[in-house]
Amino acid sequence: MTARQTRAARDPLDFLAFRELVSRAYLRYARARLDAPALAQAAVDAAFADIRRCWPQALSSASAPQAAWRHLRHAVTRYPGHEAASQPWLAGACEDAALLHRHAGMPVEDIASVMGVSVACVRVLLARADRESAGRVR
């Protein structure tokens, strides 16, 4: 049994299911934010390690996917080059939604699911990103 298989055997089934559900989207986000694929994978691995450590708290929060997303965002910003796709005039969730939709090509429904927010919230974030981007062009 490999080290990963041993670790996976100790992880709760709900965590493993969550990881399976969001891992591709997390990697797409990290690759869009970081210059190197190896850094993106390392950031995602670090995020899942953080999420696993606080999994019981995430489950008891209002939105486990939203709590987990914060760990991913934090993990990505710890790596050099995370500014690659960054739009400094956009902040937090607004920038994330725009990056996932405009650069990674994710549908609004998928973004809502992975970020742990409603579809309406994602639409508002994208509209705000568009307004702020348009304001920068003037």
Short mmCIF file of N, CA and C in Angstrom, two decimals:
data_model
loop_
_atom_site.label_atom_id
_atom_site.label_comp_id
_atom_site.label_asym_id
_atom_site.label_seq_id
_atom_site.Cartn_x
_atom_site.Cartn_y
_atom_site.Cartn_z
N MET A 1 0.84 -1.17 0.00
CA MET A 1 0.00 0.00 0.00
C MET A 1 0.89 1.24 0.00
N THR A 2 0.59 2.19 -0.90
CA THR A 2 1.38 3.42 -0.98
C THR A 2 1.02 4.35 0.16
N ALA A 3 1.86 5.37 0.37
CA ALA A 3 1.60 6.35 1.44
C ALA A 3 0.27 7.06 1.19
N ARG A 4 -0.03 7.35 -0.07
CA ARG A 4 -1.29 8.04 -0.39
C ARG A 4 -2.49 7.13 -0.09
N GLN A 5 -2.37 5.85 -0.42
CA GLN A 5 -3.46 4.92 -0.13
C GLN A 5 -3.66 4.77 1.37
N THR A 6 -2.56 4.74 2.14
CA THR A 6 -2.65 4.63 3.59
C THR A 6 -3.34 5.86 4.16
N ARG A 7 -2.94 7.03 3.69
CA ARG A 7 -3.55 8.27 4.16
C ARG A 7 -5.04 8.31 3.79
N ALA A 8 -5.35 7.89 2.55
CA ALA A 8 -6.73 7.89 2.10
C ALA A 8 -7.59 6.94 2.92
N ALA A 9 -7.00 5.85 3.37
CA ALA A 9 -7.75 4.89 4.18
C ALA A 9 -8.15 5.49 5.52
N ARG A 10 -7.39 6.48 6.00
CA ARG A 10 -7.69 7.14 7.27
C ARG A 10 -8.63 8.33 7.11
N ASP A 11 -8.77 8.84 5.91
CA ASP A 11 -9.61 10.01 5.67
C ASP A 11 -11.08 9.61 5.69
N PRO A 12 -11.93 10.49 6.22
CA PRO A 12 -13.36 10.20 6.22
C PRO A 12 -13.89 10.10 4.79
N LEU A 13 -14.86 9.26 4.61
CA LEU A 13 -15.43 9.04 3.29
C LEU A 13 -16.02 10.32 2.71
N ASP A 14 -16.66 11.14 3.54
CA ASP A 14 -17.24 12.38 3.02
C ASP A 14 -16.16 13.34 2.53
N PHE A 15 -15.01 13.36 3.20
CA PHE A 15 -13.90 14.20 2.74
C PHE A 15 -13.37 13.68 1.40
N LEU A 16 -13.20 12.37 1.29
CA LEU A 16 -12.70 11.78 0.04
C LEU A 16 -13.66 12.07 -1.11
N ALA A 17 -14.95 11.98 -0.85
CA ALA A 17 -15.94 12.27 -1.88
C ALA A 17 -15.87 13.74 -2.29
N PHE A 18 -15.75 14.62 -1.31
CA PHE A 18 -15.64 16.05 -1.60
C PHE A 18 -14.40 16.32 -2.44
N ARG A 19 -13.29 15.74 -2.05
CA ARG A 19 -12.03 15.94 -2.78
C ARG A 19 -12.18 15.48 -4.23
N GLU A 20 -12.78 14.33 -4.41
CA GLU A 20 -12.99 13.80 -5.76
C GLU A 20 -13.87 14.75 -6.58
N LEU A 21 -14.87 15.29 -5.95
CA LEU A 21 -15.81 16.18 -6.62
C LEU A 21 -15.18 17.49 -7.10
N VAL A 22 -14.30 18.07 -6.29
CA VAL A 22 -13.79 19.42 -6.60
C VAL A 22 -12.34 19.47 -7.07
N SER A 23 -11.62 18.37 -7.03
CA SER A 23 -10.18 18.43 -7.30
C SER A 23 -9.84 18.97 -8.69
N ARG A 24 -10.60 18.61 -9.71
CA ARG A 24 -10.30 19.12 -11.06
C ARG A 24 -10.52 20.63 -11.13
N ALA A 25 -11.59 21.10 -10.54
CA ALA A 25 -11.88 22.54 -10.55
C ALA A 25 -10.82 23.29 -9.75
N TYR A 26 -10.40 22.74 -8.63
CA TYR A 26 -9.36 23.38 -7.82
C TYR A 26 -8.07 23.49 -8.63
N LEU A 27 -7.74 22.44 -9.35
CA LEU A 27 -6.51 22.46 -10.14
C LEU A 27 -6.63 23.46 -11.29
N ARG A 28 -7.79 23.57 -11.91
CA ARG A 28 -7.99 24.57 -12.97
C ARG A 28 -7.78 25.97 -12.43
N TYR A 29 -8.31 26.22 -11.25
CA TYR A 29 -8.14 27.53 -10.62
C TYR A 29 -6.67 27.79 -10.32
N ALA A 30 -6.01 26.83 -9.71
CA ALA A 30 -4.60 27.01 -9.35
C ALA A 30 -3.74 27.20 -10.59
N ARG A 31 -4.02 26.46 -11.64
CA ARG A 31 -3.24 26.62 -12.88
C ARG A 31 -3.47 27.99 -13.50
N ALA A 32 -4.67 28.51 -13.37
CA ALA A 32 -4.95 29.85 -13.91
C ALA A 32 -4.24 30.93 -13.10
N ARG A 33 -4.01 30.68 -11.83
CA ARG A 33 -3.38 31.68 -10.96
C ARG A 33 -1.86 31.57 -10.89
N LEU A 34 -1.33 30.38 -11.14
CA LEU A 34 0.11 30.16 -10.97
C LEU A 34 0.78 29.91 -12.31
N ASP A 35 2.04 30.27 -12.39
CA ASP A 35 2.79 30.14 -13.64
C ASP A 35 3.15 28.70 -14.00
N ALA A 36 3.38 27.85 -13.02
CA ALA A 36 3.89 26.51 -13.27
C ALA A 36 2.90 25.44 -12.83
N PRO A 37 2.67 24.44 -13.68
CA PRO A 37 1.76 23.35 -13.31
C PRO A 37 2.17 22.64 -12.01
N ALA A 38 3.47 22.48 -11.79
CA ALA A 38 3.92 21.82 -10.56
C ALA A 38 3.55 22.64 -9.33
N LEU A 39 3.65 23.95 -9.43
CA LEU A 39 3.25 24.81 -8.32
C LEU A 39 1.75 24.73 -8.09
N ALA A 40 0.99 24.67 -9.18
CA ALA A 40 -0.46 24.57 -9.06
C ALA A 40 -0.85 23.29 -8.32
N GLN A 41 -0.22 22.17 -8.69
CA GLN A 41 -0.53 20.91 -8.03
C GLN A 41 -0.11 20.96 -6.56
N ALA A 42 1.04 21.55 -6.28
CA ALA A 42 1.49 21.66 -4.89
C ALA A 42 0.53 22.52 -4.07
N ALA A 43 0.03 23.58 -4.66
CA ALA A 43 -0.93 24.45 -3.96
C ALA A 43 -2.23 23.70 -3.66
N VAL A 44 -2.70 22.94 -4.62
CA VAL A 44 -3.93 22.17 -4.42
C VAL A 44 -3.71 21.10 -3.35
N ASP A 45 -2.58 20.42 -3.40
CA ASP A 45 -2.27 19.42 -2.37
C ASP A 45 -2.21 20.05 -0.98
N ALA A 46 -1.58 21.23 -0.90
CA ALA A 46 -1.50 21.94 0.39
C ALA A 46 -2.89 22.34 0.86
N ALA A 47 -3.72 22.79 -0.06
CA ALA A 47 -5.09 23.18 0.31
C ALA A 47 -5.86 21.98 0.86
N PHE A 48 -5.75 20.84 0.20
CA PHE A 48 -6.48 19.66 0.68
C PHE A 48 -5.94 19.19 2.03
N ALA A 49 -4.66 19.34 2.26
CA ALA A 49 -4.12 18.99 3.58
C ALA A 49 -4.72 19.90 4.65
N ASP A 50 -4.82 21.19 4.34
CA ASP A 50 -5.43 22.15 5.28
C ASP A 50 -6.91 21.84 5.49
N ILE A 51 -7.61 21.56 4.40
CA ILE A 51 -9.04 21.27 4.48
C ILE A 51 -9.26 20.00 5.31
N ARG A 52 -8.43 19.00 5.11
CA ARG A 52 -8.58 17.75 5.86
C ARG A 52 -8.41 17.99 7.36
N ARG A 53 -7.45 18.84 7.72
CA ARG A 53 -7.20 19.12 9.14
C ARG A 53 -8.41 19.77 9.82
N CYS A 54 -9.16 20.56 9.08
CA CYS A 54 -10.31 21.25 9.68
C CYS A 54 -11.63 20.76 9.10
N TRP A 55 -11.64 19.56 8.56
CA TRP A 55 -12.84 19.02 7.93
C TRP A 55 -14.06 19.02 8.85
N PRO A 56 -13.95 18.59 10.10
CA PRO A 56 -15.14 18.63 10.96
C PRO A 56 -15.71 20.04 11.13
N GLN A 57 -14.85 21.03 11.23
CA GLN A 57 -15.32 22.42 11.34
C GLN A 57 -15.96 22.87 10.03
N ALA A 58 -15.39 22.47 8.91
CA ALA A 58 -15.98 22.84 7.62
C ALA A 58 -17.38 22.26 7.49
N LEU A 59 -17.54 21.02 7.91
CA LEU A 59 -18.85 20.38 7.83
C LEU A 59 -19.88 21.05 8.72
N SER A 60 -19.43 21.61 9.82
CA SER A 60 -20.38 22.26 10.72
C SER A 60 -20.60 23.74 10.38
N SER A 61 -19.92 24.23 9.37
CA SER A 61 -20.09 25.63 8.96
C SER A 61 -21.34 25.75 8.08
N ALA A 62 -21.67 26.96 7.73
CA ALA A 62 -22.83 27.22 6.87
C ALA A 62 -22.66 26.57 5.49
N SER A 63 -21.41 26.51 5.01
CA SER A 63 -21.13 25.93 3.70
C SER A 63 -19.74 25.32 3.70
N ALA A 64 -19.67 24.00 3.70
CA ALA A 64 -18.36 23.32 3.67
C ALA A 64 -17.57 23.67 2.40
N PRO A 65 -18.21 23.70 1.21
CA PRO A 65 -17.46 24.10 0.02
C PRO A 65 -16.89 25.52 0.12
N GLN A 66 -17.65 26.42 0.72
CA GLN A 66 -17.17 27.80 0.88
C GLN A 66 -15.98 27.85 1.83
N ALA A 67 -16.06 27.11 2.93
CA ALA A 67 -14.94 27.05 3.88
C ALA A 67 -13.71 26.44 3.20
N ALA A 68 -13.91 25.40 2.42
CA ALA A 68 -12.80 24.76 1.72
C ALA A 68 -12.19 25.69 0.67
N TRP A 69 -13.05 26.45 -0.02
CA TRP A 69 -12.55 27.38 -1.05
C TRP A 69 -11.58 28.39 -0.45
N ARG A 70 -11.89 28.87 0.74
CA ARG A 70 -10.98 29.83 1.39
C ARG A 70 -9.60 29.21 1.61
N HIS A 71 -9.56 27.93 1.93
CA HIS A 71 -8.27 27.25 2.10
C HIS A 71 -7.52 27.17 0.77
N LEU A 72 -8.24 26.88 -0.30
CA LEU A 72 -7.59 26.82 -1.61
C LEU A 72 -7.02 28.18 -1.98
N ARG A 73 -7.84 29.21 -1.84
CA ARG A 73 -7.39 30.56 -2.19
C ARG A 73 -6.14 30.94 -1.40
N HIS A 74 -6.16 30.65 -0.12
CA HIS A 74 -5.01 30.95 0.74
C HIS A 74 -3.79 30.15 0.31
N ALA A 75 -3.97 28.88 0.00
CA ALA A 75 -2.85 28.03 -0.42
C ALA A 75 -2.22 28.56 -1.71
N VAL A 76 -3.05 28.96 -2.66
CA VAL A 76 -2.54 29.46 -3.94
C VAL A 76 -1.74 30.75 -3.74
N THR A 77 -2.21 31.63 -2.88
CA THR A 77 -1.52 32.92 -2.70
C THR A 77 -0.20 32.78 -1.95
N ARG A 78 0.06 31.63 -1.38
CA ARG A 78 1.35 31.40 -0.71
C ARG A 78 2.47 31.09 -1.69
N TYR A 79 2.12 30.79 -2.94
CA TYR A 79 3.13 30.39 -3.92
C TYR A 79 3.55 31.57 -4.79
N PRO A 80 4.83 31.60 -5.17
CA PRO A 80 5.29 32.67 -6.06
C PRO A 80 4.61 32.55 -7.42
N GLY A 81 4.31 33.67 -8.01
CA GLY A 81 3.71 33.68 -9.33
C GLY A 81 2.20 33.69 -9.30
N HIS A 82 1.60 33.75 -8.10
CA HIS A 82 0.13 33.72 -8.04
C HIS A 82 -0.48 34.99 -8.63
N GLU A 83 0.32 35.96 -8.87
CA GLU A 83 -0.18 37.20 -9.46
C GLU A 83 -0.35 37.09 -10.96
N ALA A 84 0.05 35.96 -11.55
CA ALA A 84 0.06 35.81 -13.01
C ALA A 84 -1.26 36.20 -13.65
N ALA A 85 -2.36 35.71 -13.14
CA ALA A 85 -3.67 36.02 -13.72
C ALA A 85 -4.44 36.99 -12.84
N SER A 86 -3.76 37.56 -11.88
CA SER A 86 -4.44 38.42 -10.91
C SER A 86 -4.85 39.74 -11.54
N GLN A 87 -6.00 40.20 -11.10
CA GLN A 87 -6.50 41.51 -11.50
C GLN A 87 -6.60 42.31 -10.22
N PRO A 88 -5.58 43.10 -9.89
CA PRO A 88 -5.49 43.73 -8.58
C PRO A 88 -6.68 44.60 -8.19
N TRP A 89 -7.42 45.12 -9.16
CA TRP A 89 -8.57 45.96 -8.81
C TRP A 89 -9.78 45.12 -8.39
N LEU A 90 -9.73 43.82 -8.65
CA LEU A 90 -10.79 42.92 -8.19
C LEU A 90 -10.35 42.27 -6.90
N ALA A 91 -11.28 42.00 -6.02
CA ALA A 91 -10.90 41.42 -4.74
C ALA A 91 -11.62 40.11 -4.50
N GLY A 92 -10.91 39.19 -3.87
CA GLY A 92 -11.47 37.96 -3.34
C GLY A 92 -12.36 37.17 -4.27
N ALA A 93 -13.58 36.92 -3.81
CA ALA A 93 -14.52 36.07 -4.52
C ALA A 93 -14.84 36.62 -5.91
N CYS A 94 -14.86 37.92 -6.04
CA CYS A 94 -15.15 38.54 -7.33
C CYS A 94 -14.07 38.15 -8.35
N GLU A 95 -12.84 38.27 -7.95
CA GLU A 95 -11.73 37.90 -8.83
C GLU A 95 -11.76 36.40 -9.14
N ASP A 96 -12.04 35.60 -8.12
CA ASP A 96 -12.08 34.15 -8.31
C ASP A 96 -13.15 33.75 -9.32
N ALA A 97 -14.34 34.29 -9.17
CA ALA A 97 -15.44 33.96 -10.08
C ALA A 97 -15.09 34.37 -11.51
N ALA A 98 -14.54 35.57 -11.66
CA ALA A 98 -14.16 36.04 -12.99
C ALA A 98 -13.07 35.16 -13.60
N LEU A 99 -12.11 34.79 -12.81
CA LEU A 99 -11.02 33.94 -13.29
C LEU A 99 -11.55 32.57 -13.73
N LEU A 100 -12.39 31.97 -12.90
CA LEU A 100 -12.95 30.65 -13.24
C LEU A 100 -13.83 30.71 -14.47
N HIS A 101 -14.61 31.76 -14.60
CA HIS A 101 -15.54 31.86 -15.73
C HIS A 101 -14.85 32.32 -17.01
N ARG A 102 -14.09 33.39 -16.92
CA ARG A 102 -13.51 34.00 -18.12
C ARG A 102 -12.24 33.30 -18.59
N HIS A 103 -11.40 32.86 -17.66
CA HIS A 103 -10.11 32.28 -18.05
C HIS A 103 -10.12 30.75 -18.06
N ALA A 104 -10.84 30.14 -17.12
CA ALA A 104 -10.87 28.68 -17.06
C ALA A 104 -12.09 28.11 -17.77
N GLY A 105 -13.02 28.97 -18.20
CA GLY A 105 -14.16 28.54 -18.98
C GLY A 105 -15.20 27.72 -18.23
N MET A 106 -15.27 27.89 -16.92
CA MET A 106 -16.25 27.14 -16.14
C MET A 106 -17.63 27.76 -16.22
N PRO A 107 -18.66 26.94 -16.33
CA PRO A 107 -20.03 27.46 -16.29
C PRO A 107 -20.36 28.03 -14.91
N VAL A 108 -21.27 28.97 -14.87
CA VAL A 108 -21.67 29.65 -13.64
C VAL A 108 -22.12 28.64 -12.57
N GLU A 109 -22.88 27.63 -12.99
CA GLU A 109 -23.39 26.64 -12.03
C GLU A 109 -22.24 25.88 -11.37
N ASP A 110 -21.22 25.54 -12.14
CA ASP A 110 -20.06 24.82 -11.59
C ASP A 110 -19.26 25.71 -10.64
N ILE A 111 -19.14 26.97 -10.99
CA ILE A 111 -18.43 27.92 -10.12
C ILE A 111 -19.16 28.03 -8.79
N ALA A 112 -20.47 28.15 -8.84
CA ALA A 112 -21.26 28.25 -7.61
C ALA A 112 -21.04 27.02 -6.74
N SER A 113 -21.06 25.87 -7.34
CA SER A 113 -20.90 24.63 -6.60
C SER A 113 -19.52 24.54 -5.94
N VAL A 114 -18.49 24.84 -6.69
CA VAL A 114 -17.13 24.69 -6.16
C VAL A 114 -16.78 25.77 -5.14
N MET A 115 -17.33 26.97 -5.31
CA MET A 115 -17.06 28.05 -4.35
C MET A 115 -18.01 28.01 -3.15
N GLY A 116 -19.06 27.20 -3.26
CA GLY A 116 -20.00 27.08 -2.15
C GLY A 116 -20.93 28.27 -1.99
N VAL A 117 -21.30 28.87 -3.12
CA VAL A 117 -22.22 30.00 -3.10
C VAL A 117 -23.35 29.72 -4.09
N SER A 118 -24.36 30.57 -4.10
CA SER A 118 -25.48 30.39 -5.02
C SER A 118 -25.10 30.84 -6.44
N VAL A 119 -25.86 30.35 -7.40
CA VAL A 119 -25.69 30.78 -8.78
C VAL A 119 -25.91 32.29 -8.88
N ALA A 120 -26.91 32.79 -8.17
CA ALA A 120 -27.18 34.23 -8.18
C ALA A 120 -25.98 35.02 -7.66
N CYS A 121 -25.35 34.50 -6.64
CA CYS A 121 -24.16 35.17 -6.09
C CYS A 121 -23.05 35.23 -7.14
N VAL A 122 -22.83 34.14 -7.85
CA VAL A 122 -21.80 34.13 -8.90
C VAL A 122 -22.14 35.14 -9.98
N ARG A 123 -23.38 35.22 -10.35
CA ARG A 123 -23.79 36.19 -11.38
C ARG A 123 -23.52 37.63 -10.91
N VAL A 124 -23.79 37.89 -9.65
CA VAL A 124 -23.50 39.22 -9.09
C VAL A 124 -22.00 39.48 -9.10
N LEU A 125 -21.22 38.49 -8.69
CA LEU A 125 -19.75 38.65 -8.69
C LEU A 125 -19.22 38.92 -10.09
N LEU A 126 -19.74 38.21 -11.08
CA LEU A 126 -19.31 38.42 -12.46
C LEU A 126 -19.72 39.79 -12.98
N ALA A 127 -20.92 40.22 -12.63
CA ALA A 127 -21.37 41.56 -13.05
C ALA A 127 -20.50 42.63 -12.41
N ARG A 128 -20.17 42.44 -11.16
CA ARG A 128 -19.29 43.39 -10.48
C ARG A 128 -17.91 43.42 -11.14
N ALA A 129 -17.39 42.25 -11.47
CA ALA A 129 -16.09 42.18 -12.14
C ALA A 129 -16.14 42.91 -13.47
N ASP A 130 -17.23 42.73 -14.21
CA ASP A 130 -17.38 43.43 -15.49
C ASP A 130 -17.42 44.94 -15.30
N ARG A 131 -18.19 45.40 -14.30
CA ARG A 131 -18.27 46.85 -14.02
C ARG A 131 -16.91 47.41 -13.63
N GLU A 132 -16.22 46.69 -12.75
CA GLU A 132 -14.93 47.19 -12.30
C GLU A 132 -13.89 47.16 -13.43
N SER A 133 -13.96 46.13 -14.27
CA SER A 133 -13.05 46.07 -15.41
C SER A 133 -13.33 47.20 -16.40
N ALA A 134 -14.62 47.47 -16.65
CA ALA A 134 -15.01 48.55 -17.54
C ALA A 134 -14.56 49.90 -16.99
N GLY A 135 -14.65 50.06 -15.69
CA GLY A 135 -14.21 51.29 -15.05
C GLY A 135 -12.72 51.52 -15.19
N ARG A 136 -11.96 50.46 -15.29
CA ARG A 136 -10.50 50.57 -15.44
C ARG A 136 -10.11 50.98 -16.85
N VAL A 137 -10.96 50.66 -17.83
CA VAL A 137 -10.66 50.96 -19.24
C VAL A 137 -10.80 52.44 -19.52
N ARG A 138 -11.73 53.09 -18.84
CA ARG A 138 -12.02 54.51 -19.11
C ARG A 138 -10.86 55.40 -18.88
#
